[in-house]
């Protein structure tokens, strides 16, 4: 993996808004007073991202993800701290920076509403001064991974959400930016389109070594695309590590559900109960569920112990899912065993 392409140092963003009072009297009062409220959306965030990395930037609603992305793409200026992307401070060198980055905001399109999609790309080609050869090669590649030809002649306003998102992604990448910011790129998409978008992101990262920062509430996006995850909460960075490390730190618990071939007799029940202690047992309708830490036992050991006692018809293994881990982190629990 290459050099750092993004560096954030103690970045802070405050929004100052006029204070609102309730009711009509309040509205009148608001006209004459200049009281303001300060909201810290991003609070002292630092991180570095290397060229070619795909990083998941996650956090609950209002955590400050979009605000960070807007600073990294030059739309907003930090209140304090610095943000450097490919050697530039985006909000200072907005024009130069625009050539280095591509942005997709899942919530709204960057495309021109009234233009047929094909013409949109021709206009972008001129704006970004993409050579005819590059244009043709890239469009062929995007069509290949995103199936754009189906709606290339349609006006943007008539595209479905999934079509529009595919179109937006190609538009953000036409000038082959070094950095791609994706702010909820799979929001509201069906599973097939989600898959196609993920596949396209993966291929673009591999083909062009594009650095990708992805915010999403769908953790499958992260699981399928990112090696690293940064979690923020109330504007502060609370976790930054590889996905594997996250799973090691938080995801060691495992549960196995056993279904009996026939209900265990008294002796067997007694023996099973003796398993309690190192494991936690829960009675099921026709079986038991055993919860344990993989740090202490392997799945094979647990299965062997139970099968040595009773006859088993079916076994279901459930490892801690990323969703469970993240939920736990959002909730700020100190307990590391889920
Ligand atoms: N232009 C603005 N003026 C005032 N407050 C703002 C502005 N933009 C964002 N905020 C506030 O900053 C906080 C962070 O917002 P942000 O959009 O970055 O969150 P987010 O992590 O992207 O959330 P979501 O998952 O809901 O998209 C929120 O409390 C939001 O209300
Ligand atoms: Mg957001």
Coordinates of C-alpha atoms and ligand atoms in Angstrom, one line a residue:
X1 CA 0.0 0.0 0.0
X2 CA 1.3 3.5 -0.9
X3 CA 1.8 6.8 0.8
X4 CA -0.8 8.7 2.8
X5 CA -3.1 10.4 0.4
X6 CA -5.5 11.9 3.0
X7 CA -4.4 13.4 6.3
X8 CA -6.8 15.0 8.8
X9 CA -5.2 16.7 11.8
X10 CA -7.4 17.8 14.7
X11 CA -10.2 18.7 12.4
X12 CA -13.1 20.5 14.0
X13 CA -16.3 21.8 12.5
X14 CA -18.8 24.0 14.3
X15 CA -22.1 25.2 12.9
X16 CA -23.4 28.4 14.3
X17 CA -27.1 28.9 13.8
X18 CA -29.6 31.5 15.0
X19 CA -31.5 30.4 18.1
X20 CA -35.2 29.8 17.5
X21 CA -37.9 30.4 20.1
X22 CA -41.2 28.5 20.0
X23 CA -44.5 30.0 18.8
X24 CA -45.4 33.3 17.1
X25 CA -44.1 35.4 20.0
X26 CA -40.8 33.5 19.7
X27 CA -40.6 34.1 16.0
X28 CA -41.0 37.8 16.6
X29 CA -38.4 37.7 19.4
X30 CA -36.0 35.8 17.1
X31 CA -36.2 38.8 14.6
X32 CA -34.8 41.1 17.2
X33 CA -32.3 39.1 19.1
X34 CA -29.0 37.8 17.8
X35 CA -28.6 34.8 20.0
X36 CA -26.9 31.9 18.4
X37 CA -26.4 28.2 19.1
X38 CA -23.1 26.5 18.3
X39 CA -23.2 22.8 17.3
X40 CA -19.9 20.9 17.1
X41 CA -20.5 18.4 14.3
X42 CA -16.9 17.2 14.0
X43 CA -14.8 17.3 17.1
X44 CA -11.0 17.0 16.9
X45 CA -10.8 14.2 14.3
X46 CA -7.4 13.0 13.1
X47 CA -6.6 10.1 10.7
X48 CA -4.5 9.2 7.7
X49 CA -5.5 7.1 4.8
X50 CA -3.1 5.5 2.3
X51 CA -3.4 5.5 -1.4
X52 CA -5.5 2.5 -2.6
X53 CA -7.2 1.9 0.8
X54 CA -10.9 1.3 1.0
X55 CA -12.1 2.7 4.4
X56 CA -15.6 2.4 5.9
X57 CA -16.5 5.7 7.8
X58 CA -19.4 4.8 10.0
X59 CA -21.4 6.2 12.9
X60 CA -25.0 6.7 13.9
X61 CA -27.3 9.4 12.4
X62 CA -25.9 12.8 13.0
X63 CA -22.4 11.5 14.1
X64 CA -20.7 13.9 11.6
X65 CA -19.9 11.6 8.7
X66 CA -21.2 13.8 5.9
X67 CA -19.7 16.9 7.5
X68 CA -16.3 15.2 7.4
X69 CA -16.8 14.2 3.8
X70 CA -17.8 17.7 2.9
X71 CA -14.6 19.0 4.4
X72 CA -12.5 16.4 2.6
X73 CA -14.1 17.3 -0.7
X74 CA -13.8 21.1 -0.2
X75 CA -17.5 21.9 0.2
X76 CA -17.0 23.0 3.8
X77 CA -14.0 24.7 5.6
X78 CA -13.0 23.3 9.0
X79 CA -13.4 25.7 11.9
X80 CA -9.9 24.5 13.0
X81 CA -7.4 21.8 12.2
X82 CA -6.2 20.9 8.7
X83 CA -7.3 18.4 6.1
X84 CA -4.9 17.6 3.3
X85 CA -6.0 15.5 0.3
X86 CA -3.4 14.6 -2.3
X87 CA -1.2 17.5 -1.1
X88 CA -3.9 20.1 -1.2
X89 CA -6.3 21.6 1.3
X90 CA -9.5 21.0 -0.5
X91 CA -11.5 24.1 0.7
X92 CA -8.6 26.4 -0.3
X93 CA -7.7 24.8 -3.7
X94 CA -11.2 23.9 -4.6
X95 CA -10.6 23.8 -8.4
X96 CA -7.4 21.8 -8.3
X97 CA -8.9 19.5 -5.7
X98 CA -11.9 18.8 -7.9
X99 CA -9.7 17.1 -10.4
X100 CA -8.4 14.7 -7.7
X101 CA -11.7 13.6 -6.2
X102 CA -15.0 12.1 -7.1
X103 CA -18.1 12.3 -4.9
X104 CA -21.3 10.5 -4.8
X105 CA -24.0 11.5 -2.3
X106 CA -26.6 8.8 -2.3
X107 CA -29.2 11.2 -1.0
X108 CA -29.0 13.6 -4.0
X109 CA -27.8 13.4 -7.6
X110 CA -24.9 15.4 -9.0
X111 CA -26.3 15.0 -12.5
X112 CA -28.3 17.6 -14.5
X113 CA -31.9 16.7 -14.1
X114 CA -33.0 17.7 -17.6
X115 CA -30.2 16.3 -19.7
X116 CA -30.1 12.8 -21.3
X117 CA -27.6 10.8 -19.4
X118 CA -25.3 10.3 -22.5
X119 CA -25.0 14.1 -22.9
X120 CA -24.2 14.5 -19.2
X121 CA -21.1 12.5 -19.7
X122 CA -20.1 14.5 -22.8
X123 CA -20.4 17.7 -20.8
X124 CA -18.4 16.2 -17.9
X125 CA -15.7 15.1 -20.4
X126 CA -15.3 18.7 -21.5
X127 CA -15.3 20.1 -18.0
X128 CA -12.7 17.7 -16.7
X129 CA -10.7 17.8 -20.0
X130 CA -10.8 14.0 -20.5
X131 CA -9.2 12.9 -23.7
X132 CA -11.4 11.2 -26.3
X133 CA -9.4 7.9 -25.9
X134 CA -9.7 7.9 -22.1
X135 CA -13.3 8.8 -22.3
X136 CA -14.1 6.0 -24.6
X137 CA -12.1 3.5 -22.6
X138 CA -13.7 4.5 -19.3
X139 CA -17.2 4.6 -20.6
X140 CA -16.8 1.1 -22.0
X141 CA -15.5 0.0 -18.6
X142 CA -18.4 1.7 -16.7
X143 CA -20.9 0.2 -19.1
X144 CA -19.4 -3.1 -18.5
X145 CA -19.6 -3.0 -14.7
X146 CA -22.7 -0.8 -14.3
X147 CA -24.8 -1.6 -17.3
X148 CA -25.4 2.0 -18.3
X149 CA -26.5 1.4 -21.9
X150 CA -30.0 0.4 -20.7
X151 CA -30.8 4.0 -19.9
X152 CA -28.0 6.0 -21.6
X153 CA -30.6 7.9 -23.7
X154 CA -33.0 8.6 -20.9
X155 CA -33.3 12.0 -19.2
X156 CA -31.9 11.9 -15.7
X157 CA -35.2 12.9 -14.2
X158 CA -36.8 9.7 -15.5
X159 CA -34.2 7.3 -14.1
X160 CA -35.1 5.0 -11.2
X161 CA -33.1 5.4 -8.0
X162 CA -30.9 2.4 -8.8
X163 CA -30.2 3.6 -12.3
X164 CA -29.5 7.1 -11.1
X165 CA -27.0 5.8 -8.5
X166 CA -25.1 3.8 -11.1
X167 CA -25.1 6.8 -13.4
X168 CA -23.9 9.1 -10.6
X169 CA -21.1 6.7 -9.8
X170 CA -19.8 6.7 -13.4
X171 CA -20.1 10.5 -13.4
X172 CA -18.0 10.8 -10.3
X173 CA -15.3 8.6 -11.8
X174 CA -15.2 9.8 -15.4
X175 CA -12.0 11.9 -14.7
X176 CA -10.4 9.0 -12.9
X177 CA -10.0 10.7 -9.6
X178 CA -7.4 9.5 -7.1
X179 CA -10.0 9.6 -4.2
X180 CA -13.6 8.6 -4.3
X181 CA -16.0 9.7 -1.5
X182 CA -19.2 7.7 -1.3
X183 CA -21.8 9.0 1.1
X184 CA -24.4 6.3 1.4
X185 CA -24.1 5.0 -2.1
X186 CA -26.4 2.0 -1.6
X187 CA -29.2 3.7 0.2
X188 CA -32.6 2.5 -0.9
X189 CA -31.3 0.1 -3.5
X190 CA -32.5 -3.4 -4.1
X191 CA -30.1 -6.3 -3.4
X192 CA -29.2 -6.8 -7.1
X193 CA -28.3 -3.2 -7.7
X194 CA -26.4 -3.0 -4.4
X195 CA -24.4 -5.9 -5.5
X196 CA -23.6 -4.4 -8.8
X197 CA -22.5 -1.1 -7.2
X198 CA -20.3 -2.9 -4.8
X199 CA -18.8 -5.0 -7.6
X200 CA -18.1 -1.8 -9.6
X201 CA -16.4 -0.1 -6.6
X202 CA -14.2 -3.1 -6.1
X203 CA -13.2 -3.3 -9.7
X204 CA -12.5 0.4 -9.9
X205 CA -10.3 0.2 -6.8
X206 CA -8.4 -2.7 -8.3
X207 CA -8.0 -1.3 -11.8
X208 CA -7.1 2.3 -10.9
X209 CA -5.9 1.9 -7.3
X210 CA -8.6 4.5 -6.3
X211 CA -8.7 5.4 -2.6
X212 CA -12.3 4.9 -1.4
X213 CA -14.0 6.4 1.7
X214 CA -17.4 5.0 2.2
X215 CA -20.1 6.0 4.6
X216 CA -23.1 3.7 4.9
X217 CA -25.6 2.3 7.3
X218 CA -25.5 -1.1 5.5
X219 CA -22.7 -2.9 7.2
X220 CA -22.7 -5.5 4.4
X221 CA -21.2 -2.7 2.2
X222 CA -18.3 -2.5 4.7
X223 CA -17.9 -6.2 5.1
X224 CA -17.7 -6.7 1.3
X225 CA -15.5 -3.7 0.5
X226 CA -13.4 -2.3 3.3
X227 CA -10.4 -3.7 5.1
X228 CA -10.4 -0.8 7.6
X229 CA -13.2 0.8 9.6
X230 CA -13.3 4.2 11.3
X231 CA -16.2 4.8 13.7
X232 CA -17.3 8.2 14.9
X233 CA -19.8 9.1 17.5
X234 CA -21.0 12.6 18.3
X235 CA -18.2 14.1 16.2
X236 CA -15.4 12.1 17.8
X237 CA -13.4 9.3 16.5
X238 CA -14.0 6.3 18.7
X239 CA -12.5 3.4 16.7
X240 CA -10.0 3.1 13.9
X241 CA -8.7 -0.3 12.9
X242 CA -8.9 -3.2 10.5
X243 CA -12.1 -5.1 10.2
X244 CA -10.3 -8.3 11.3
X245 CA -9.0 -6.5 14.4
X246 CA -12.5 -5.2 15.2
X247 CA -13.8 -8.8 15.0
X248 CA -11.0 -10.0 17.2
X249 CA -11.5 -7.2 19.7
X250 CA -15.3 -7.6 19.9
X251 CA -16.5 -10.6 18.0
X252 CA -15.2 -13.6 19.9
X253 CA -18.5 -14.9 21.1
X254 CA -20.2 -17.7 19.4
X255 CA -23.4 -19.6 19.9
X256 CA -24.4 -23.0 18.7
X257 CA -27.9 -24.3 18.7
X258 CA -28.4 -28.1 18.9
X259 CA -31.7 -29.8 18.0
X260 CA -32.2 -33.2 19.6
X261 CA -33.0 -36.4 17.6
X262 CA -34.9 -37.4 20.7
X263 CA -35.2 -35.7 24.0
X264 CA -32.3 -36.6 26.3
X265 CA -33.1 -38.9 29.2
X266 CA -32.6 -37.9 32.9
X267 CA -28.9 -39.0 32.9
X268 CA -28.1 -37.2 29.7
X269 CA -29.9 -34.0 31.0
X270 CA -27.8 -34.2 34.1
X271 CA -24.6 -34.5 32.1
X272 CA -25.6 -31.6 29.9
X273 CA -26.3 -29.5 32.9
X274 CA -22.8 -30.1 34.0
X275 CA -21.6 -28.4 30.9
X276 CA -23.0 -25.2 32.4
X277 CA -20.2 -23.2 33.9
X278 CA -17.6 -22.9 31.2
X279 CA -20.5 -22.4 28.7
X280 CA -23.8 -20.6 29.1
X281 CA -26.8 -22.8 28.3
X282 CA -30.2 -21.8 27.1
X283 CA -33.0 -24.3 26.8
X284 CA -34.7 -24.4 23.3
X285 CA -38.0 -26.1 22.5
X286 CA -36.3 -29.3 21.3
X287 CA -32.7 -28.7 22.1
X288 CA -30.2 -26.3 23.7
X289 CA -28.2 -23.3 22.7
X290 CA -24.7 -23.0 24.0
X291 CA -22.9 -19.6 24.1
X292 CA -19.1 -19.4 24.6
X293 CA -16.0 -17.4 23.8
X294 CA -13.9 -18.6 21.0
X295 CA -10.9 -17.5 23.0
X296 CA -11.5 -20.4 25.4
X297 CA -13.1 -23.1 23.2
X298 CA -13.2 -24.1 19.6
X299 CA -16.5 -24.8 17.8
X300 CA -15.3 -28.3 17.2
X301 CA -14.7 -28.9 21.0
X302 CA -18.2 -27.7 21.9
X303 CA -19.9 -29.8 19.3
X304 CA -17.9 -32.9 20.3
X305 CA -18.8 -32.4 24.0
X306 CA -22.5 -32.2 23.3
X307 CA -22.5 -35.0 20.7
X308 CA -20.7 -37.2 23.2
X309 CA -23.8 -36.9 25.5
X310 CA -26.9 -36.8 23.4
X311 CA -28.0 -37.6 19.9
X312 CA -28.2 -34.5 17.7
X313 CA -30.4 -34.0 14.7
X314 CA -29.2 -30.5 13.6
X315 CA -26.6 -27.9 14.6
X316 CA -26.6 -24.2 13.9
X317 CA -23.6 -22.1 14.4
X318 CA -24.0 -18.3 14.8
X319 CA -20.9 -16.1 15.1
X320 CA -21.2 -12.5 16.2
X321 CA -22.1 -10.4 13.2
X322 CA -20.6 -7.0 12.4
X323 CA -24.0 -5.5 13.0
X324 CA -24.0 -6.8 16.6
X325 CA -20.5 -5.5 17.2
X326 CA -21.2 -2.0 15.8
X327 CA -24.5 -1.8 17.7
X328 CA -22.6 -2.5 20.9
X329 CA -20.0 0.2 20.1
X330 CA -22.6 2.8 19.2
X331 CA -24.3 2.0 22.5
X332 CA -21.0 2.8 24.2
X333 CA -20.8 -0.4 26.2
X334 CA -17.7 -1.3 28.1
X335 CA -18.5 -4.9 27.9
X336 CA -16.4 -6.5 25.2
X337 CA -18.0 -9.9 25.2
X338 CA -21.2 -9.8 23.3
Ligands
LIG1 N1 -25.3 23.1 7.6 C1 -25.5 22.8 8.9 N2 -25.9 23.7 9.8 C2 -26.1 23.3 11.1 N3 -26.0 22.1 11.6 C3 -25.5 21.1 10.7 C4 -25.3 21.4 9.3 N4 -24.9 20.3 8.7 C5 -24.9 19.3 9.7 N5 -25.3 19.8 10.8 C6 -25.4 19.1 12.1 O1 -24.1 18.4 12.4 C7 -24.3 17.1 12.9 C8 -23.6 16.1 12.0 O2 -24.3 16.0 10.8 P1 -23.9 15.0 9.6 O3 -24.8 15.3 8.4 O4 -22.4 15.2 9.4 O5 -24.2 13.6 10.2 P2 -24.1 12.2 9.5 O6 -23.1 11.4 10.4 O7 -23.8 12.3 8.1 O8 -25.5 11.6 9.8 P3 -26.5 10.7 8.8 O9 -26.1 9.2 9.1 O10 -27.8 10.9 9.4 O11 -26.3 11.1 7.4 C9 -25.8 16.9 13.0 O12 -26.2 17.2 14.3 C10 -26.4 18.0 12.1 O13 -27.6 18.4 12.5
LIG2 MG1 -24.8 11.8 6.3

